[in-house]
Coordinates of C-alpha atoms (C1' of nucleotides) in Angstrom, one line a residue:
Chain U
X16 CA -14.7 -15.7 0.3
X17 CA -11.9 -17.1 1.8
X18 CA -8.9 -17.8 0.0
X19 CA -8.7 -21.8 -0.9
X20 CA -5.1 -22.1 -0.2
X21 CA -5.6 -20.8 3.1
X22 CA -7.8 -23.8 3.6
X23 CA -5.7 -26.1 2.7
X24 CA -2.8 -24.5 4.3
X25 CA -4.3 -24.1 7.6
X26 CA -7.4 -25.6 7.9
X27 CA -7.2 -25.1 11.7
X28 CA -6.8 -21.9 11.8
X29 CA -9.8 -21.3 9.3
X30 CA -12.1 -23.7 11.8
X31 CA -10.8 -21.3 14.8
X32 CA -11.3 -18.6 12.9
X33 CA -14.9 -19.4 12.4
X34 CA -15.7 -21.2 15.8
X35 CA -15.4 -17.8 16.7
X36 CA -17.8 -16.7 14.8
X37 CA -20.2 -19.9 16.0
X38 CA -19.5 -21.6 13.0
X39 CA -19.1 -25.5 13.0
X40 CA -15.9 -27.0 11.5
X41 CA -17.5 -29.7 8.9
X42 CA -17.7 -27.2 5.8
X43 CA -13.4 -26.4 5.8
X44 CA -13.6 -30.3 5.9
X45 CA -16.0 -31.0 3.1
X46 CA -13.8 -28.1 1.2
X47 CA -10.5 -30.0 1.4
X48 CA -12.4 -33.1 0.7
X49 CA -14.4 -31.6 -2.5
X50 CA -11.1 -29.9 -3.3
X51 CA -9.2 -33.3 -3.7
X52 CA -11.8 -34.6 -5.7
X53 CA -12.1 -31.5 -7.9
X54 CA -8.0 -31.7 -8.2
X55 CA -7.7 -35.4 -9.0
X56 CA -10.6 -34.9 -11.8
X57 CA -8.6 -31.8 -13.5
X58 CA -5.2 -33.7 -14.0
X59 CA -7.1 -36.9 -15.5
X60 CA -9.1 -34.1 -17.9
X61 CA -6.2 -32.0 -18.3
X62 CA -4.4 -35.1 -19.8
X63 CA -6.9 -35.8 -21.9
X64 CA -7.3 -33.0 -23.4
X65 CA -3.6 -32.5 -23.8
X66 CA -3.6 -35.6 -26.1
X67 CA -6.3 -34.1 -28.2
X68 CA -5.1 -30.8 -28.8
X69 CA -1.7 -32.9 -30.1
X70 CA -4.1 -35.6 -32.6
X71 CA -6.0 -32.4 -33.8
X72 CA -2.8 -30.7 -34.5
X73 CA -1.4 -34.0 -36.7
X74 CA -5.1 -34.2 -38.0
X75 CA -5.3 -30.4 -39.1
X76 CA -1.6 -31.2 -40.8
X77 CA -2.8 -35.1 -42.6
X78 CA -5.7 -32.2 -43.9
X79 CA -3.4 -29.7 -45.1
X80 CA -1.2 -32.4 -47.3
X81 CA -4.7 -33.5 -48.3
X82 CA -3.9 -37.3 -47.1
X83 CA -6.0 -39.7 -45.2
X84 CA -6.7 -38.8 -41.6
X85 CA -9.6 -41.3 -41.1
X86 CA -7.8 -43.2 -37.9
X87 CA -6.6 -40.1 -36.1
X88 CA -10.4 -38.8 -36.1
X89 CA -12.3 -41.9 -35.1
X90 CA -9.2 -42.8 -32.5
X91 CA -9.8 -39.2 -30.9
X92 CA -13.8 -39.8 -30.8
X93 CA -14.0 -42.0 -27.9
X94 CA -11.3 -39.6 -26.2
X95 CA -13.6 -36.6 -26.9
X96 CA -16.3 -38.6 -25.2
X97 CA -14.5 -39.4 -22.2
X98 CA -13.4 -35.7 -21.9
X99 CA -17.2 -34.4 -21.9
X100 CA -17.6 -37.4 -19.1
X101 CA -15.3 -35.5 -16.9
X102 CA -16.1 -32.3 -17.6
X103 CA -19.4 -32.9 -16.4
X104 CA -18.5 -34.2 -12.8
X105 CA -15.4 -31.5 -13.0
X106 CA -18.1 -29.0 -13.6
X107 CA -20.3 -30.9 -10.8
X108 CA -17.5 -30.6 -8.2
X109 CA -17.2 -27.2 -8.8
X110 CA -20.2 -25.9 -8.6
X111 CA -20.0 -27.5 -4.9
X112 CA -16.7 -26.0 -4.1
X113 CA -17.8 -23.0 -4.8
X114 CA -21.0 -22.9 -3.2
X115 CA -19.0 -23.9 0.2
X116 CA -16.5 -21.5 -0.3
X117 CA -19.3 -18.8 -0.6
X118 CA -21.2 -20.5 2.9
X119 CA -17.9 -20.3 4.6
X120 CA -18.2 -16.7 7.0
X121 CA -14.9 -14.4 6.9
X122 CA -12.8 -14.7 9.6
X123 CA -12.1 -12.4 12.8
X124 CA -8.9 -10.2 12.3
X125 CA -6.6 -11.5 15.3
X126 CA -7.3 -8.8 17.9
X127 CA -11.1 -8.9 18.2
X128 CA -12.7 -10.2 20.9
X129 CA -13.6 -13.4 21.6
X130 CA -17.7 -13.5 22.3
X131 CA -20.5 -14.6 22.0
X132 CA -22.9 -12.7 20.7
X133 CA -24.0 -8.8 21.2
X134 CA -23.9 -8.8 24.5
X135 CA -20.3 -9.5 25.0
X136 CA -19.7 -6.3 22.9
X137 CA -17.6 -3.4 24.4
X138 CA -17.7 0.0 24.6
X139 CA -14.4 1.4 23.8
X140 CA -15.4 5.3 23.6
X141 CA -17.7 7.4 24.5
X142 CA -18.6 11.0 23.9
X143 CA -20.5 13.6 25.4
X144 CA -22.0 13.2 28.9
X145 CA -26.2 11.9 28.5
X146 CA -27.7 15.7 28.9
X147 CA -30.0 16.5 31.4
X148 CA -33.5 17.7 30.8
X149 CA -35.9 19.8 32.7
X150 CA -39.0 17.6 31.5
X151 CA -39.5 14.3 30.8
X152 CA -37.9 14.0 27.1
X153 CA -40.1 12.0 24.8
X154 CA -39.3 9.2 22.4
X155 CA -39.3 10.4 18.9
X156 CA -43.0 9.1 17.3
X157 CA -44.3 11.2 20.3
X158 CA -42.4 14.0 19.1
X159 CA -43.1 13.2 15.2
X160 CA -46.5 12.3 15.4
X161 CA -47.4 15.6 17.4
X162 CA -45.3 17.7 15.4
X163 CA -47.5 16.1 12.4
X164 CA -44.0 15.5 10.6
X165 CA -44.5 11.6 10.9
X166 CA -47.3 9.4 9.8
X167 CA -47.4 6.0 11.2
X168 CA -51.1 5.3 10.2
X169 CA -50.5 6.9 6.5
X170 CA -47.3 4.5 6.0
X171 CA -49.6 1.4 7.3
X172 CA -52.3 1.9 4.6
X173 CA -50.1 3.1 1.6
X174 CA -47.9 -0.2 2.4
X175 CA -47.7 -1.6 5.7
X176 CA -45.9 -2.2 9.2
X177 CA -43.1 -0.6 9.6
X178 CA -43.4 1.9 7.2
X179 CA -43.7 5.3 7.6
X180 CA -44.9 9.1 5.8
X181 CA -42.4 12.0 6.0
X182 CA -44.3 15.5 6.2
X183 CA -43.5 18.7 5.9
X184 CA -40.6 19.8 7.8
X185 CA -39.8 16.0 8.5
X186 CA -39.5 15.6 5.0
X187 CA -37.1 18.6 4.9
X188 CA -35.2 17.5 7.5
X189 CA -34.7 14.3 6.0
X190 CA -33.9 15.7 3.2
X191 CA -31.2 18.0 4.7
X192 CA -29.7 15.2 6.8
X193 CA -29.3 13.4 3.0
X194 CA -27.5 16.3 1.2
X195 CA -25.3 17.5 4.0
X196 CA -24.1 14.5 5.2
X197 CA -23.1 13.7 1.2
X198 CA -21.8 17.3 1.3
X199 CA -19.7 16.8 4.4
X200 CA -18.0 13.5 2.9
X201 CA -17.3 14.9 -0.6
X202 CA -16.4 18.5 0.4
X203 CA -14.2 17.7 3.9
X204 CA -13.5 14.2 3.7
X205 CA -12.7 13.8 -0.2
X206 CA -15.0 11.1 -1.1
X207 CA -16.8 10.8 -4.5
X208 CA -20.5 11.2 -4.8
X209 CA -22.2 8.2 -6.1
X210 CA -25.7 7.9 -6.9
X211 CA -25.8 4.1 -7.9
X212 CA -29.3 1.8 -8.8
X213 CA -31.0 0.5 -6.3
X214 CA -32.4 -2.4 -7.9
X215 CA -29.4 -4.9 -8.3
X216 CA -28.8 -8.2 -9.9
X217 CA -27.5 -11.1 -8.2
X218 CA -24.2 -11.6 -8.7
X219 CA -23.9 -8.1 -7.1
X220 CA -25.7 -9.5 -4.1
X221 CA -22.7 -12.4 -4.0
X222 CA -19.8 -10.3 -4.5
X223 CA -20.7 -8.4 -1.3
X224 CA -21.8 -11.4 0.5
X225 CA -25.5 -11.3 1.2
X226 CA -26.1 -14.3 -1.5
X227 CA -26.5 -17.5 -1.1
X228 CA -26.6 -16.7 2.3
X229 CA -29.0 -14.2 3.8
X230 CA -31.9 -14.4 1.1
X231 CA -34.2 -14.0 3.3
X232 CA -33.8 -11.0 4.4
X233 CA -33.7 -9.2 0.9
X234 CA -36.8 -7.9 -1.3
X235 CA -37.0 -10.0 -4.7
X236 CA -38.4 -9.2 -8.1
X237 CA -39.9 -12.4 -9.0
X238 CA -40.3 -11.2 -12.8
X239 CA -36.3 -10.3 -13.9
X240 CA -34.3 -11.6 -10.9
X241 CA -33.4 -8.2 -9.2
X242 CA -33.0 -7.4 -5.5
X243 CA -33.8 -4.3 -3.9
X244 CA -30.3 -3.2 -2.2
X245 CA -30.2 -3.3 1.9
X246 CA -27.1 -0.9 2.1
X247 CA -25.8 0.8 -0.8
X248 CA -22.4 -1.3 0.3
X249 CA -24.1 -3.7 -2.7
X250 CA -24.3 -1.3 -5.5
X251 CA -21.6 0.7 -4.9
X252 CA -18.8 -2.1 -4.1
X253 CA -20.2 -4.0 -7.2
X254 CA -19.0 -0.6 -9.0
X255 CA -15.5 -2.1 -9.2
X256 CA -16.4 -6.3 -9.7
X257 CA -14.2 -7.8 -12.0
X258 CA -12.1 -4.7 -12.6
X259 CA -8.3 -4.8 -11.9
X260 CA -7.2 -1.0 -10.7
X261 CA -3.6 0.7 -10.6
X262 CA -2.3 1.0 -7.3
X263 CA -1.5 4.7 -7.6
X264 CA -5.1 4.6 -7.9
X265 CA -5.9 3.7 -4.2
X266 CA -7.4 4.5 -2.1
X267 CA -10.7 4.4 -3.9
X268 CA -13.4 6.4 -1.6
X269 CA -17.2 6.1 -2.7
X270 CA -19.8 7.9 -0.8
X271 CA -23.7 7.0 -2.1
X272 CA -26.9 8.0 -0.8
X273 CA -29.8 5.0 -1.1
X274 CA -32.8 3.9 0.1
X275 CA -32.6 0.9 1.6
X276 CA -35.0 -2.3 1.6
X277 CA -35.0 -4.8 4.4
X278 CA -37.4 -7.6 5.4
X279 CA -36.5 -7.7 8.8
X280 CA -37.2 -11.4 8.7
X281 CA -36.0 -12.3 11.9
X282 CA -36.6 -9.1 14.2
X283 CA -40.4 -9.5 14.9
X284 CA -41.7 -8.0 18.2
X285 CA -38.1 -5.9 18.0
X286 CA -38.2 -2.3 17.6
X287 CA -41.8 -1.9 17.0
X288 CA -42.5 1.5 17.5
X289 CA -40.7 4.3 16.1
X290 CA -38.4 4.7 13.0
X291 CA -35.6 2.4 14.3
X292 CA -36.5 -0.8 12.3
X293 CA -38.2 -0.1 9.1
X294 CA -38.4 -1.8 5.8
X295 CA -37.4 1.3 3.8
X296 CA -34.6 3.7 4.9
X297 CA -32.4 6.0 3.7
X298 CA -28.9 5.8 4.6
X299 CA -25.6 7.4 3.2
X300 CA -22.8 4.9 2.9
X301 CA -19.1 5.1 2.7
X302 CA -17.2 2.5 0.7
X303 CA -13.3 2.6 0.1
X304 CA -11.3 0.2 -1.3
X305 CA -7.6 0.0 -0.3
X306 CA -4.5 -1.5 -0.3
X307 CA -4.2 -4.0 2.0
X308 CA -1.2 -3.1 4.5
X309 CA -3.5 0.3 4.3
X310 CA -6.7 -1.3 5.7
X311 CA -7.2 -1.2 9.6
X312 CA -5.9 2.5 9.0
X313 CA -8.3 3.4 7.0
X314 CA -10.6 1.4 9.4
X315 CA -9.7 4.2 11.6
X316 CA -10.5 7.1 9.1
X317 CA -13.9 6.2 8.1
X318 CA -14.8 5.4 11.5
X319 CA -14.4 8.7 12.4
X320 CA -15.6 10.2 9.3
X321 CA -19.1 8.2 10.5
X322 CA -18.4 9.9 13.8
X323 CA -17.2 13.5 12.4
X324 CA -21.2 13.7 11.2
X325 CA -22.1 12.9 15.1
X326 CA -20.3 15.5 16.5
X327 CA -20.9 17.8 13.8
X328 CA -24.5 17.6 15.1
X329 CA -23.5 17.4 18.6
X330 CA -25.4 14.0 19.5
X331 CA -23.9 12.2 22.6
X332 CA -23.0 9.2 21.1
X333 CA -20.4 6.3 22.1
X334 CA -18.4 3.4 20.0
X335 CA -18.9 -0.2 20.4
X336 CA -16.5 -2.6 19.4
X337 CA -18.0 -6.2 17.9
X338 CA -16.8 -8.8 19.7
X339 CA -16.3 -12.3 17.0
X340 CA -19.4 -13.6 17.7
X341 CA -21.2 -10.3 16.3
X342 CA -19.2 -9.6 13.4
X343 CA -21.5 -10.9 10.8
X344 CA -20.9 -13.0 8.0
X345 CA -18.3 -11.0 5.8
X346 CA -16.2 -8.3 8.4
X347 CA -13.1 -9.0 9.8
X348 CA -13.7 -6.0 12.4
X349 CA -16.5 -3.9 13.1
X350 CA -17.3 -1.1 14.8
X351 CA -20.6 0.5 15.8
X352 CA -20.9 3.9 16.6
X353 CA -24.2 4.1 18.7
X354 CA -26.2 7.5 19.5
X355 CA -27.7 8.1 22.5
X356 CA -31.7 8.3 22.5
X357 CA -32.8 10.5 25.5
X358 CA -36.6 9.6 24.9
X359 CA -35.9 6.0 24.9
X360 CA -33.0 6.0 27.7
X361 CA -30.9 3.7 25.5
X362 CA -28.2 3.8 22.7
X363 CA -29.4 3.1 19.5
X364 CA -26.7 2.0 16.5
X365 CA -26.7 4.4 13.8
X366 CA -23.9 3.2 11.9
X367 CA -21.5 0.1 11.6
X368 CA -17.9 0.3 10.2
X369 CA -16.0 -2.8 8.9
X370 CA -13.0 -4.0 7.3
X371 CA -13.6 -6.7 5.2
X372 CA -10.0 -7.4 4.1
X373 CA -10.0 -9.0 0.9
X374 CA -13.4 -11.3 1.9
X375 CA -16.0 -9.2 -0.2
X376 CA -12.3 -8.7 -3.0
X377 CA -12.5 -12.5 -3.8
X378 CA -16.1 -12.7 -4.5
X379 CA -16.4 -9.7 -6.4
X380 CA -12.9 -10.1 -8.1
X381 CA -11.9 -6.8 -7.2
X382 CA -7.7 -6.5 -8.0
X383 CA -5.0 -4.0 -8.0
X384 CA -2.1 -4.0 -10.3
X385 CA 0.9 -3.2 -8.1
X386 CA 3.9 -1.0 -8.7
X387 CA 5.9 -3.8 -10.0
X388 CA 3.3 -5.6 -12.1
X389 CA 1.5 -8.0 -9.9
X390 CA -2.5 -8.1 -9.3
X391 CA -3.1 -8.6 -5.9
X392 CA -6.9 -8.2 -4.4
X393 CA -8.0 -5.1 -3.0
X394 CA -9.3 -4.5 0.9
X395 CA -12.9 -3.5 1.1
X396 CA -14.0 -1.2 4.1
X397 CA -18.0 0.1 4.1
X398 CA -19.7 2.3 6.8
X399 CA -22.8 4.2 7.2
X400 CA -22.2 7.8 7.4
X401 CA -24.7 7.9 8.9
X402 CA -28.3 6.4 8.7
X403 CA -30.3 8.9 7.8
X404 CA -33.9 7.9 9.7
X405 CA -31.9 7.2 13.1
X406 CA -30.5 10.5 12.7
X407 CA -33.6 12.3 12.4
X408 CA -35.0 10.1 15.5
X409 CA -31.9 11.0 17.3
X410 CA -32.3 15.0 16.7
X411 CA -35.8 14.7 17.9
X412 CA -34.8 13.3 20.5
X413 CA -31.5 15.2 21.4
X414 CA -33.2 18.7 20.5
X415 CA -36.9 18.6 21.7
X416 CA -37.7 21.3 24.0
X417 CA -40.4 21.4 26.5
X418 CA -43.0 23.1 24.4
X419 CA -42.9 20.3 22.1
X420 CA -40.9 21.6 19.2
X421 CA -37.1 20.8 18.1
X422 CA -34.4 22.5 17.6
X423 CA -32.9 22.3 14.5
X424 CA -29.0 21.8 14.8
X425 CA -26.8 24.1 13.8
X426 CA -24.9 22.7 10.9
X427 CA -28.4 22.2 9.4
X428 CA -29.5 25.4 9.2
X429 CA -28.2 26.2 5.8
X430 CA -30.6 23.3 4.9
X431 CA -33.7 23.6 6.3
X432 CA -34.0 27.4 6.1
X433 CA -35.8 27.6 9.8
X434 CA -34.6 27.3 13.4
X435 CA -37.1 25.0 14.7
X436 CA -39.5 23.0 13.9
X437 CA -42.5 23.6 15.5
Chain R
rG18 C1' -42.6 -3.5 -26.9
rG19 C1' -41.1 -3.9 -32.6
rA20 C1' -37.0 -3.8 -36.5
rG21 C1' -31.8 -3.9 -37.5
rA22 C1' -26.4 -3.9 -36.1
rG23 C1' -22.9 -5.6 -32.8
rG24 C1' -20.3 -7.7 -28.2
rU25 C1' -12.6 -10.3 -29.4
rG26 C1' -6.6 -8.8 -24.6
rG27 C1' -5.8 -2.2 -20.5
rC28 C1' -8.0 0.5 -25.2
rU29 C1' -9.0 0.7 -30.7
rG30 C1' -9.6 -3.2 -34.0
rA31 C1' -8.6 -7.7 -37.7
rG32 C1' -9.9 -12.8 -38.0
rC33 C1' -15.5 -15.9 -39.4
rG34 C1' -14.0 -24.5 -38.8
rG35 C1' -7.5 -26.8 -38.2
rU36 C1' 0.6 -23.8 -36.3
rU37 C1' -4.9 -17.8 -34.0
rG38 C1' -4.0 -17.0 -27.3
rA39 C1' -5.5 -14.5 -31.2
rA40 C1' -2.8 -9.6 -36.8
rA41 C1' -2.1 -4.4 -36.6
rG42 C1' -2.1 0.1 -33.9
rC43 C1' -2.3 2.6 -29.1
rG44 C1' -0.9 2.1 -24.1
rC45 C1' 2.5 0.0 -20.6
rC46 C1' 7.5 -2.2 -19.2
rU47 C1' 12.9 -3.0 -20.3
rG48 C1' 17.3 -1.8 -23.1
rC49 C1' 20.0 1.6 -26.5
rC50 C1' 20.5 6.8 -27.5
rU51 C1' 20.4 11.5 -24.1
rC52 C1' 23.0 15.8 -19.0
rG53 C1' 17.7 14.5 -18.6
rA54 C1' 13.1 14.2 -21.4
rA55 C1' 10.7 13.7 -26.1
rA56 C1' 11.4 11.4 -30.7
rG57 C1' 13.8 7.2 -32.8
rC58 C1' 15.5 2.0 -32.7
rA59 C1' 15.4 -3.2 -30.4
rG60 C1' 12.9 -6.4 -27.3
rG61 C1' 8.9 -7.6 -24.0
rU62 C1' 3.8 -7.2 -22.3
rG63 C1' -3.7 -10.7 -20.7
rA64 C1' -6.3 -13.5 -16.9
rC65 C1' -7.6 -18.0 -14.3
rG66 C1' -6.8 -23.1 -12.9
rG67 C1' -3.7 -27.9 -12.3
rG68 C1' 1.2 -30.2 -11.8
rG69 C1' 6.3 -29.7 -10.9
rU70 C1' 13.1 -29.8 -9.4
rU71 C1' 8.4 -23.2 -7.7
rC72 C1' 12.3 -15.7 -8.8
rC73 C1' 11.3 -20.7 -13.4
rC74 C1' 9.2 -24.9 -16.4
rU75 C1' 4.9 -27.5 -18.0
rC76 C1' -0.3 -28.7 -19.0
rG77 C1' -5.3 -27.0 -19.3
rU78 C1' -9.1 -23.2 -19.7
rU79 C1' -10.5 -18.5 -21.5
rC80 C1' -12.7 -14.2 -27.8
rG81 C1' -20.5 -11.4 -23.6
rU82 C1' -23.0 -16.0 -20.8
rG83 C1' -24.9 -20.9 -21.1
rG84 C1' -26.0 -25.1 -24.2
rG85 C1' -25.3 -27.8 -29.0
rU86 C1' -22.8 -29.7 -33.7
rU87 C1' -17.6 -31.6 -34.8
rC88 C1' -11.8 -35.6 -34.4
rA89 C1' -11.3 -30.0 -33.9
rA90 C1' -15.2 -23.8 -32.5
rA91 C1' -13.4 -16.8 -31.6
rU92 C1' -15.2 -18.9 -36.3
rC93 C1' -21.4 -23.0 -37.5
rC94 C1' -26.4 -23.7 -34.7
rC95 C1' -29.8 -22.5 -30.4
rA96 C1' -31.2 -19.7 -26.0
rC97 C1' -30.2 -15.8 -22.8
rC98 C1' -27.7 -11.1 -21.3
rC99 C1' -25.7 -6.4 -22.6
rU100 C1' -24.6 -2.2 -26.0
rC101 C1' -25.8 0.9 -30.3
rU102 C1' -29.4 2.9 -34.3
rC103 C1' -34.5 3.6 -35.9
rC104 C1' -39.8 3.1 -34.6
rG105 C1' -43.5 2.9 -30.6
rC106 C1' -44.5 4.2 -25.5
rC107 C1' -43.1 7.2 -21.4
rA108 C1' -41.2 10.3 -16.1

RNA sequence: GGAGAGGUGGCUGAGCGGUUGAAAGCGCCUGCCUCGAAAGCAGGUGACGGGGUUCCCUCGUUCGUGGGUUCAAAUCCCACCCUCUCCGCCA
């Protein structure tokens, strides 16, 4: 949400803001214009009511001396019906102002780059050289399905497309990925385990942004109103909603293992085969909430916290940089670290890192007291450290050998308690 | 799922139709005291929105949420949500 004095401040820079974004200007103008409305209709109410609270104060003392307060009370009924009048169109306009304000995207921090859409994205960094193989390195469900550690068919019948049935040392190494990766964050990095719901309600999906929006794309309980979580960015930034923190306090780091439940409404025909694009997933997530002067800093940290896991598994990987246009709805800057895929001969993202400056704050209501007494609204930052799935597809991948088994990285070994999986 | 109790400011907790935005205590802040701290004493201390002569003044809203009754609701009525206790069921 963006901050309605902003608006109406600079409502030009709001509609460059999200022209960037390829966002039409007539919202900020229906904002200001609801806004007036909503402004003129609180001073007539406001008045109003001030002149009640006074004729129930002489009313209350008429009763007290016991004498006659008959002509106060029926003056003050026709006021008391005009005040519900208003309330009801003040409560009207409201509801409309906020609903915009919640439509209304975030807007690009000032050095992003201007684009289009995905393909104007750049790559800013880039590590490891692709390796070479002797043999033709396979994509993954090759790999999976002949290892017999990944069940396509099984996942079809139990549920559906794009799902899929761990096995054996696929399990495990699932698994593995989870804990260390959790491990890594809470033991190196000094996050704090959370292990958060993964059913949530809906004012938890608006306070991180993916209500009223995006319902589409989320998993619904028709019976008791709950959503299954895409990103544990839901449950775990809803951790703090409405809560007001000390500033010595911050930085707040979060780090939550989920699954993760997307419809994948508008990706049909797009990474069909494989464990890429899946309606479940498990993913570990990084959330940290800031002060704001401390944000595009700690932008920097968590990226390479997402990274740090990367290279602790030696996967070539590189960084791309989201250019406006492919920000999404709530970031201010993002940054994708993408892994590199031998089997498919592309890079694949595996995690996305975003500030969302005080965007996700304002819906949720998330504040910090400062120092010298005032409450100011937190930054939010969230990134995937890492997905777990594309992780696995990416050791596959990275670590298959020409007889068909894998590898097992190093920093797993602790975990998996063999070598290779063969 | 059934029965009962309850949800009040950062916390504990009074109030149960009319100077109650809300007692008291704790916490926090400021001042005095002190070399400093603690204790003690004095004072202050919620959030949100509107307006203004915008380090301040003023008005409104806010006692789980949403409706209702009333000139007037934290206080009465209804619905919902949540918490706790007991029973049932259960991984």
């Amino acid at each position: 949400m963006l901050s309605l004095e902003l608006i109406r401040q600079h409502p030009d820079l709001v509609k460059a803001g999200i022209a960037a974004k390829n966002e039409g200007p007539e919202m900020v103008d229906e904002i200001l214009e609801v806004d007036r409305e909503r402004r003129d209709l609180l001073q007539k109410v406001d008045e109003l009511k001030h002149l009640r609270n006074e004729a129930s104060e002489q009313i209350a003392t008429l009763k007290r001396s016991s004498l006659d307060a008959s002509a106060a009370i029926a003056e003050m009924k026709d006021v008391g019906s005009h005040i519900a009048e208003l309330d009801d169109r003040v409560k009207v306009v409201d509801a409309r102002l906020r609903t915009l304000l919640l439509c209304i995207p975030n807007l690009p921090q000032a050095s992003v780059p201007v684009g289009k859409s995905d393909k104007e994205n750049t790559i800013v960094l880039t590590w490891h050289e692709k390796p070479t193989f002797t043999f033709v390195p396979r994509p993954h469900w090759e790999i999976g399905e002949s290892l017999g550690i990944i069940d396509f068919a099984a996942g079809a019948k139990i549920s559906g497309s794009r799902f899929y049935v761990l096995k054996g040392l696929g399990a495990r190494l699932e698994r593995s990925l989870i804990s260390w990766m959790i491990d890594v964050h809470v033991q190196q990095e000094g996050y704090t385990e959370i292990l958060p719901p993964y059913l949530v309600n809906r004012e938890s999906m608006t306070g991180t942004g993916q209500l009223p929006k995006f319902a589409d794309d989320l998993y619904h309980t028709d019976t008791d109103d709950l959503f299954l979580d895409p990103t544990a960015e839901v449950p775990v930034t809803n951790l703090l909603r409405d809560e007001i923190v000390r500033e010595e306090d911050l930085p707040i780091k979060y780090v939550a293992y989920t699954a993760c439940f997307r419809k994948e409404a508008g990706a049909a025909g797009k990474d069909t085969r494989g464990i890429i694009r899946v309606h479940q997933f498990n993913k570990v997530e990084m959330v940290k909430f800031v002060k704001p002067e401390d944000s595009y800093h700690e932008l920097d940290l968590l990226i390479e916290n997402a990274e740090g896991i990367l290279k602790k598994l030696d996967l070539p990987y590189h960084r791309s940089e989201m250019c406006t246009g492919d920000l999404g709805f709530a970031a201010a800057m993002k940054f994708d670290p993408e892994v590199w895929m031998p089997g498919q001969d592309r890079y694949v993202e595996i995690s996305s890192c975003s500030n969302f400056e005080d965007f996700q704050a304002r819906r949720a209501n998330i504040r910090y007291r400062t120092r010298d007494g005032k409450i100011a609204f937190v930054h939010t930052l969230n990134g995937s450290g890492l997905a777990v799935g594309r992780t696995m597809a990416a050791i596959l991948e990275n670590y298959q050998q020409e007889d068909g088994s894998v590898r097992v990285p190093d920093a797993l070994l602790p975990y998996m308690g063999t070598d290779v999986i063969r």
